[in-house]
CSV table of C-alpha atoms and ligand atoms in Angstrom, one decimal:
chain,number,residue,atom,x,y,z
A,1,MET,CA,-0.1,0.3,0.0
A,2,SER,CA,1.4,3.7,-0.7
A,3,VAL,CA,-0.7,5.6,1.3
A,4,VAL,CA,-2.4,5.0,4.3
A,5,THR,CA,-4.7,6.8,6.5
A,6,VAL,CA,-5.5,6.0,10.3
A,7,ARG,CA,-8.3,7.8,12.3
A,8,ALA,CA,-7.7,8.2,16.3
A,9,ALA,CA,-10.3,10.1,18.6
A,10,ALA,CA,-9.8,12.4,21.3
A,11,LYS,CA,-10.1,11.0,24.8
A,12,ILE,CA,-11.7,12.4,28.1
A,13,ASN,CA,-11.5,11.4,31.7
A,14,LEU,CA,-14.9,10.3,33.2
A,15,ARG,CA,-12.4,9.9,36.5
A,16,LEU,CA,-9.0,11.4,36.6
A,17,GLY,CA,-7.5,10.3,40.5
A,18,VAL,CA,-3.8,11.6,40.8
A,19,GLY,CA,-1.8,9.9,43.2
A,20,PRO,CA,1.5,10.5,44.8
A,21,LEU,CA,4.7,11.7,42.5
A,22,ARG,CA,7.2,9.0,41.5
A,23,ASP,CA,9.7,8.9,39.4
A,24,GLY,CA,8.7,12.1,37.8
A,25,PHE,CA,5.1,10.5,37.0
A,26,HIS,CA,2.1,10.5,39.5
A,27,ALA,CA,0.0,7.3,40.2
A,28,LEU,CA,-2.9,7.6,38.7
A,29,ASP,CA,-6.5,5.7,38.6
A,30,THR,CA,-8.6,7.2,35.5
A,31,VAL,CA,-11.5,6.4,33.6
A,32,TYR,CA,-10.9,7.2,29.8
A,33,GLN,CA,-13.3,7.3,27.4
A,34,ALA,CA,-12.9,8.0,23.5
A,35,ILE,CA,-15.0,10.6,21.9
A,36,SER,CA,-16.2,11.1,18.5
A,37,LEU,CA,-13.3,14.3,17.8
A,38,TYR,CA,-11.0,12.9,15.3
A,39,ASP,CA,-7.8,13.6,14.3
A,40,ASP,CA,-6.6,11.5,10.7
A,41,VAL,CA,-2.8,10.7,10.4
A,42,THR,CA,-1.9,9.8,6.3
A,43,VAL,CA,1.7,8.2,5.8
A,44,ALA,CA,3.6,7.5,2.8
A,45,ASP,CA,6.8,5.9,2.0
A,46,ALA,CA,9.9,9.0,1.9
A,47,PRO,CA,13.4,9.3,2.2
A,48,ASP,CA,13.3,11.6,5.2
A,49,TRP,CA,10.9,12.3,8.3
A,50,SER,CA,8.3,15.5,7.1
A,51,VAL,CA,5.0,16.3,9.3
A,52,ALA,CA,2.3,18.3,7.7
A,53,VAL,CA,-0.6,19.6,9.6
A,54,ARG,CA,-3.8,20.5,8.1
A,55,PRO,CA,-6.5,22.2,10.6
A,56,LEU,CA,-10.3,21.3,10.4
A,57,GLY,CA,-13.2,23.7,10.9
A,58,GLY,CA,-10.6,26.5,11.8
A,59,LEU,CA,-8.8,25.3,14.4
A,60,ASP,CA,-6.0,26.6,15.3
A,61,CYS,CA,-2.5,24.8,15.0
A,62,THR,CA,0.2,27.0,14.8
A,63,GLU,CA,1.4,25.5,18.1
A,64,VAL,CA,1.7,22.1,16.8
A,65,PRO,CA,5.5,21.4,16.0
A,66,THR,CA,6.3,19.7,12.7
A,67,GLY,CA,9.6,18.5,13.5
A,68,PRO,CA,11.4,15.9,14.6
A,69,GLU,CA,9.7,16.7,18.4
A,70,ASN,CA,6.7,16.0,17.1
A,71,LEU,CA,5.3,12.6,18.4
A,72,VAL,CA,4.3,10.9,15.1
A,73,VAL,CA,7.9,11.5,13.7
A,74,ARG,CA,8.9,9.9,17.4
A,75,ALA,CA,6.4,6.8,17.1
A,76,GLY,CA,7.9,6.4,13.5
A,77,ARG,CA,11.3,5.8,14.6
A,78,LEU,CA,10.4,4.1,17.6
A,79,LEU,CA,8.8,1.7,15.2
A,80,THR,CA,11.6,1.8,12.7
A,81,GLY,CA,14.4,0.5,15.7
A,82,HIS,CA,12.2,-2.3,17.0
A,83,HIS,CA,12.3,-3.6,13.5
A,84,GLY,CA,15.9,-2.8,13.0
A,85,LEU,CA,14.5,-0.5,9.6
A,86,ASP,CA,16.0,2.7,8.3
A,87,ARG,CA,12.8,4.0,6.7
A,88,ALA,CA,11.2,7.6,6.8
A,89,ALA,CA,7.9,8.2,5.9
A,90,ALA,CA,5.8,11.7,5.2
A,91,ILE,CA,3.3,12.1,7.4
A,92,THR,CA,0.1,14.8,7.0
A,93,ILE,CA,-2.3,15.3,10.3
A,94,ASP,CA,-5.9,16.3,9.2
A,95,LYS,CA,-6.6,18.0,12.8
A,96,GLY,CA,-10.0,17.8,14.6
A,97,ILE,CA,-8.9,17.5,17.8
A,98,PRO,CA,-8.3,20.8,20.6
A,99,VAL,CA,-4.6,21.4,20.2
A,100,ALA,CA,-3.0,21.3,24.0
A,101,GLY,CA,-6.5,21.1,25.2
A,102,GLY,CA,-6.4,18.2,27.5
A,103,LEU,CA,-8.7,15.7,25.2
A,104,ALA,CA,-5.0,14.0,24.2
A,105,GLY,CA,-4.6,14.9,20.3
A,106,GLY,CA,-1.3,14.5,19.8
A,107,SER,CA,-1.2,10.9,21.7
A,108,ALA,CA,-4.4,10.5,19.6
A,109,ASP,CA,-1.8,11.2,16.5
A,110,ALA,CA,0.9,8.9,18.1
A,111,ALA,CA,-1.8,5.9,18.3
A,112,ALA,CA,-2.8,6.5,14.8
A,113,ALA,CA,0.9,7.2,13.3
A,114,LEU,CA,2.1,3.3,14.7
A,115,VAL,CA,-0.7,1.7,12.8
A,116,ALA,CA,-0.6,3.5,9.8
A,117,LEU,CA,3.3,3.3,9.1
A,118,ASP,CA,3.0,-0.6,10.6
A,119,ARG,CA,0.0,-1.3,7.6
A,120,LEU,CA,2.2,1.1,5.4
A,121,TRP,CA,5.6,-1.5,5.9
A,122,ASP,CA,3.6,-4.5,5.8
A,123,LEU,CA,5.5,-5.1,9.5
A,124,GLY,CA,2.4,-7.2,11.4
A,125,THR,CA,3.5,-5.2,15.0
A,126,SER,CA,1.8,-7.2,18.1
A,127,ASP,CA,-1.0,-5.8,19.6
A,128,GLU,CA,1.0,-6.4,22.9
A,129,ASP,CA,4.4,-4.3,21.2
A,130,LEU,CA,2.7,-2.0,20.0
A,131,LEU,CA,1.1,-1.1,23.3
A,132,ALA,CA,4.1,-1.2,25.0
A,133,LEU,CA,5.8,1.3,22.1
A,134,ALA,CA,3.1,3.5,22.6
A,135,ALA,CA,3.8,3.3,26.4
A,136,ARG,CA,6.8,4.8,25.8
A,137,LEU,CA,6.2,7.6,24.2
A,138,GLY,CA,3.4,8.9,26.2
A,139,SER,CA,1.5,8.0,29.2
A,140,ASP,CA,-2.2,7.8,27.3
A,141,ILE,CA,-1.3,6.8,23.9
A,142,PRO,CA,-2.2,3.0,24.8
A,143,PHE,CA,-5.3,4.1,25.5
A,144,SER,CA,-5.6,6.5,22.4
A,145,LEU,CA,-5.3,2.4,20.4
A,146,LEU,CA,-7.5,0.5,22.5
A,147,GLY,CA,-10.4,3.2,22.5
A,148,GLY,CA,-13.9,2.1,23.2
A,149,THR,CA,-13.6,3.0,27.8
A,150,ALA,CA,-11.1,1.7,29.3
A,151,ARG,CA,-9.4,1.7,33.3
A,152,GLY,CA,-5.9,3.1,33.2
A,153,THR,CA,-3.4,2.3,36.2
A,154,GLY,CA,0.6,2.7,36.9
A,155,ARG,CA,1.0,6.1,35.3
A,156,GLY,CA,-2.4,6.2,32.9
A,157,GLU,CA,0.0,3.6,30.5
A,158,LEU,CA,-2.0,0.6,31.4
A,159,VAL,CA,-5.2,-0.3,30.0
A,160,SER,CA,-7.8,-2.8,30.4
A,161,PRO,CA,-11.1,-2.0,28.7
A,162,VAL,CA,-14.3,-2.2,30.9
A,163,VAL,CA,-18.2,-2.3,30.1
A,164,ASP,CA,-20.0,0.5,29.1
A,165,ALA,CA,-23.6,0.5,28.1
A,166,GLY,CA,-24.1,4.0,27.8
A,167,SER,CA,-23.9,6.4,24.6
A,168,TRP,CA,-22.9,9.2,26.4
A,169,TRP,CA,-23.6,12.7,24.8
A,170,TRP,CA,-20.9,15.4,25.6
A,171,VAL,CA,-20.7,19.3,24.9
A,172,VAL,CA,-17.2,20.0,24.6
A,173,VAL,CA,-15.9,23.4,24.9
A,174,PRO,CA,-12.4,24.2,23.7
A,175,ASN,CA,-9.9,27.3,25.0
A,176,PRO,CA,-8.5,29.4,22.8
A,177,GLN,CA,-5.4,29.4,24.7
A,178,GLY,CA,-3.6,26.1,25.7
A,179,LEU,CA,-3.0,24.8,29.1
A,180,SER,CA,0.4,22.6,29.5
A,181,THR,CA,-0.2,19.0,30.9
A,182,PRO,CA,3.5,19.6,33.5
A,183,ALA,CA,2.7,23.1,34.5
A,184,VAL,CA,-0.5,21.6,35.9
A,185,TYR,CA,0.3,18.4,37.3
A,186,ALA,CA,3.6,20.6,39.0
A,187,GLU,CA,0.5,23.0,40.4
A,188,PHE,CA,-1.1,19.9,42.1
A,189,ASP,CA,1.9,18.8,43.8
A,190,ARG,CA,2.6,22.7,44.7
A,191,LEU,CA,-1.1,22.9,46.0
A,192,GLY,CA,-0.2,19.6,48.3
A,193,GLY,CA,-0.6,16.8,46.0
A,194,ALA,CA,-2.3,13.9,46.3
A,195,GLY,CA,-3.0,11.4,49.4
A,196,ALA,CA,-3.4,7.7,48.5
A,197,LEU,CA,-5.4,7.1,45.7
A,198,ALA,CA,-9.3,5.6,46.7
A,199,ALA,CA,-9.9,2.6,43.7
A,200,GLU,CA,-13.7,3.0,44.8
A,201,ALA,CA,-14.3,6.7,42.7
A,202,SER,CA,-13.3,4.5,39.5
A,203,ALA,CA,-15.3,1.9,41.0
A,204,ALA,CA,-18.1,4.2,41.4
A,205,VAL,CA,-17.9,5.6,37.6
A,206,LEU,CA,-17.3,1.7,36.2
A,207,ALA,CA,-21.0,0.6,38.3
A,208,ALA,CA,-22.3,3.4,36.3
A,209,LEU,CA,-20.8,2.5,33.2
A,210,ARG,CA,-22.5,-0.8,33.4
A,211,GLY,CA,-25.6,0.3,34.3
A,212,GLY,CA,-25.9,3.2,31.3
A,213,ARG,CA,-28.0,5.9,33.0
A,214,TRP,CA,-26.3,9.4,32.4
A,215,GLN,CA,-28.2,10.1,36.1
A,216,ASP,CA,-25.7,7.8,37.7
A,217,LEU,CA,-22.9,8.9,36.2
A,218,ALA,CA,-23.0,12.6,36.5
A,219,PRO,CA,-23.2,12.8,40.3
A,220,VAL,CA,-19.1,10.3,39.9
A,221,LEU,CA,-17.5,12.4,37.5
A,222,GLU,CA,-14.0,13.4,39.0
A,223,ASN,CA,-11.2,14.9,37.9
A,224,ASP,CA,-8.4,15.4,40.9
A,225,LEU,CA,-6.8,18.0,38.5
A,226,THR,CA,-10.0,20.6,38.9
A,227,SER,CA,-8.3,23.1,41.0
A,228,ALA,CA,-4.7,23.0,39.8
A,229,ALA,CA,-6.0,23.6,36.7
A,230,LEU,CA,-8.2,26.7,38.4
A,231,SER,CA,-5.4,27.7,39.9
A,232,LEU,CA,-3.5,28.6,37.0
A,233,ARG,CA,-6.6,29.5,35.2
A,234,PRO,CA,-9.1,31.1,36.8
A,235,ASP,CA,-11.3,31.8,34.1
A,236,LEU,CA,-12.3,28.0,33.9
A,237,ALA,CA,-14.4,29.2,37.0
A,238,LEU,CA,-16.8,31.1,34.7
A,239,ILE,CA,-17.0,29.1,32.0
A,240,ARG,CA,-18.0,26.3,34.7
A,241,SER,CA,-20.8,28.2,35.7
A,242,GLU,CA,-21.8,29.1,32.3
A,243,LEU,CA,-22.3,25.3,31.8
A,244,SER,CA,-24.3,24.6,34.8
A,245,ALA,CA,-26.4,27.7,33.8
A,246,ALA,CA,-27.3,25.8,30.2
A,247,GLY,CA,-28.1,22.8,31.6
A,248,ALA,CA,-25.5,20.4,32.3
A,249,ARG,CA,-26.5,17.5,34.0
A,250,ALA,CA,-22.6,17.4,34.9
A,251,VAL,CA,-19.4,19.8,34.4
A,252,LEU,CA,-16.0,18.4,34.4
A,253,LEU,CA,-12.6,19.4,33.1
A,254,SER,CA,-10.9,17.5,30.2
A,255,GLY,CA,-7.7,15.9,31.1
A,256,SER,CA,-5.0,18.3,32.3
A,257,GLY,CA,-7.4,20.8,31.0
A,258,PRO,CA,-8.6,23.8,29.6
A,259,THR,CA,-11.4,22.2,27.8
A,260,MET,CA,-14.2,21.4,29.9
A,261,LEU,CA,-17.3,19.4,29.1
A,262,ALA,CA,-20.8,19.5,29.9
A,263,LEU,CA,-22.6,16.1,30.0
A,264,ALA,CA,-26.1,16.0,28.4
A,265,ALA,CA,-29.1,13.2,28.6
A,266,ASP,CA,-29.0,13.0,25.0
A,267,ARG,CA,-28.1,14.1,21.9
A,268,ALA,CA,-31.4,16.9,21.3
A,269,GLU,CA,-30.0,18.1,25.1
A,270,ALA,CA,-26.5,18.5,24.0
A,271,ASP,CA,-27.6,20.8,20.9
A,272,ARG,CA,-29.6,22.7,23.4
A,273,ILE,CA,-26.9,23.4,26.0
A,274,ARG,CA,-24.6,24.1,22.6
A,275,GLY,CA,-27.0,26.8,21.4
A,276,ALA,CA,-27.6,28.3,25.0
A,277,LEU,CA,-22.9,28.3,25.3
A,278,ALA,CA,-23.5,30.3,22.0
A,279,ASP,CA,-25.6,32.9,24.1
A,280,PHE,CA,-22.8,33.3,26.4
A,281,GLY,CA,-19.8,33.8,23.6
A,282,HIS,CA,-19.0,30.1,23.4
A,283,GLU,CA,-19.1,30.5,19.7
A,284,ASP,CA,-16.6,27.2,19.0
A,285,THR,CA,-18.4,24.1,21.2
A,286,VAL,CA,-18.8,20.8,19.9
A,287,VAL,CA,-21.3,18.0,20.6
A,288,ALA,CA,-19.2,14.9,21.0
A,289,THR,CA,-20.2,11.3,21.8
A,290,GLY,CA,-18.9,8.5,23.1
A,291,PRO,CA,-17.7,5.7,23.6
A,292,VAL,CA,-16.1,5.3,19.9
A,293,ALA,CA,-13.5,3.1,18.7
A,294,GLY,CA,-9.6,3.4,19.1
A,295,ALA,CA,-6.8,4.4,16.0
A,296,HIS,CA,-8.1,2.5,13.1
A,297,LEU,CA,-7.6,1.8,9.3
A,298,VAL,CA,-9.7,4.7,6.5
A,299,GLU,CA,-10.5,3.1,3.9
A,300,PRO,CA,-9.9,5.4,0.9
A,301,GLU,CA,-12.5,7.5,-0.7
A,302,PRO,CA,-14.2,5.7,-4.3
A,303,ASP,CA,-12.9,7.6,-7.1
A,304,GLY,CA,-15.7,9.0,-8.1
A,305,PRO,CA,-18.8,7.4,-9.7
A,306,GLU,CA,-18.1,5.5,-13.0
A,307,ASP,CA,-14.7,4.1,-10.8
A,308,GLY,CA,-17.0,2.6,-8.1
A,309,ALA,CA,-19.6,1.3,-10.7
A,310,VAL,CA,-16.5,-0.6,-12.5
A,311,ALA,CA,-15.4,-1.7,-9.0
A,312,GLY,CA,-19.0,-2.5,-7.6
A,313,ALA,CA,-19.5,-4.5,-11.0
B,401,LIG,O1,3.8,11.0,29.6
B,401,LIG,P1,2.9,12.3,28.9
B,401,LIG,O2,4.5,12.7,28.0
B,401,LIG,O3,1.9,12.2,28.0
B,401,LIG,O4,3.5,13.1,30.0
B,401,LIG,C1,3.5,14.3,30.3
B,401,LIG,C2,4.0,15.1,31.5
B,401,LIG,O5,2.5,15.0,31.9
B,401,LIG,C3,5.3,14.1,32.2
B,401,LIG,O6,6.0,14.5,32.1
B,401,LIG,C4,4.4,14.8,33.6
B,401,LIG,O7,4.8,15.7,33.8
B,401,LIG,C5,3.0,14.8,33.3
B,401,LIG,N1,2.7,13.5,33.7
B,401,LIG,C6,2.5,13.3,35.4
B,401,LIG,N2,2.3,12.3,35.8
B,401,LIG,C7,1.6,11.7,35.0
B,401,LIG,C8,1.5,11.5,33.3
B,401,LIG,C9,1.6,12.7,32.7
B,401,LIG,O8,2.8,13.5,36.0
B,401,LIG,N3,0.8,9.8,35.2
């Protein structure tokens, strides 16, 4: 195959329990969910690594690096190193996931690049090896491979799928100014850090997911990084109250922020909340649903009606 495109989804944390700092990372007990905001990563064989970023829907991508520090190149180098290959690729990212928003857009790209390059070069890397490579690249990249809804432990990289009977609706409120994940964790420590991780909190979320009722999920959504993010960005408190006023069933910080999320009872309600938020001046909100699939191949579009007819004959 000469060109391969893989799609990967944004993630949110339905619970983000943060424990003590160890070796530069915090112990986590988290419940991830993949939601319907996507980046598409397209790869083609090339003499050298390159990255091009194409924003979708007016997204600001000026902060996305296009050099070797971009996670997609690091993913590619890790994969070629793993197989002892000397190859490179031109990588294009069609970006629909807001940047530096706590939605793991960079992690989605890395996961998509691993899957796309594996297919491009027909490497047949095992799922186990892909997950291990992903974990070396970043704490939430294994989840981006997996998708759906999953519990994450360790520093977030140890993922196991969980039963999710719901079809959940979220209003996503991106923020024009990003937040740095290490800065939010550092602020978390400065504010006093963590005690022991309470496993019961994740158990409550998992029970609500099994039941599939928003009435059970709304009261147990929880993000331990909320105080730290609000300390760095006091303006988020206003968005939180606007979301409540707009009819959110629960309001949640996404990952390390600054994206905020409103849980809605169903799609129609999510659309209504989105409309109410526009009255508060939030024009660029989106409605998303979860859970959705992890990194997966996107089949090329048929070339047009004539070709399609021939192919179908
Ligand atoms: O693993 P990842 O590269 O996404 O982590 C980025 C930064 O976020 C880390 O360098 C660390 O500062 C912080 N982090 C953390 N504890 C985690 C995950 C991330 O402190 N479990």
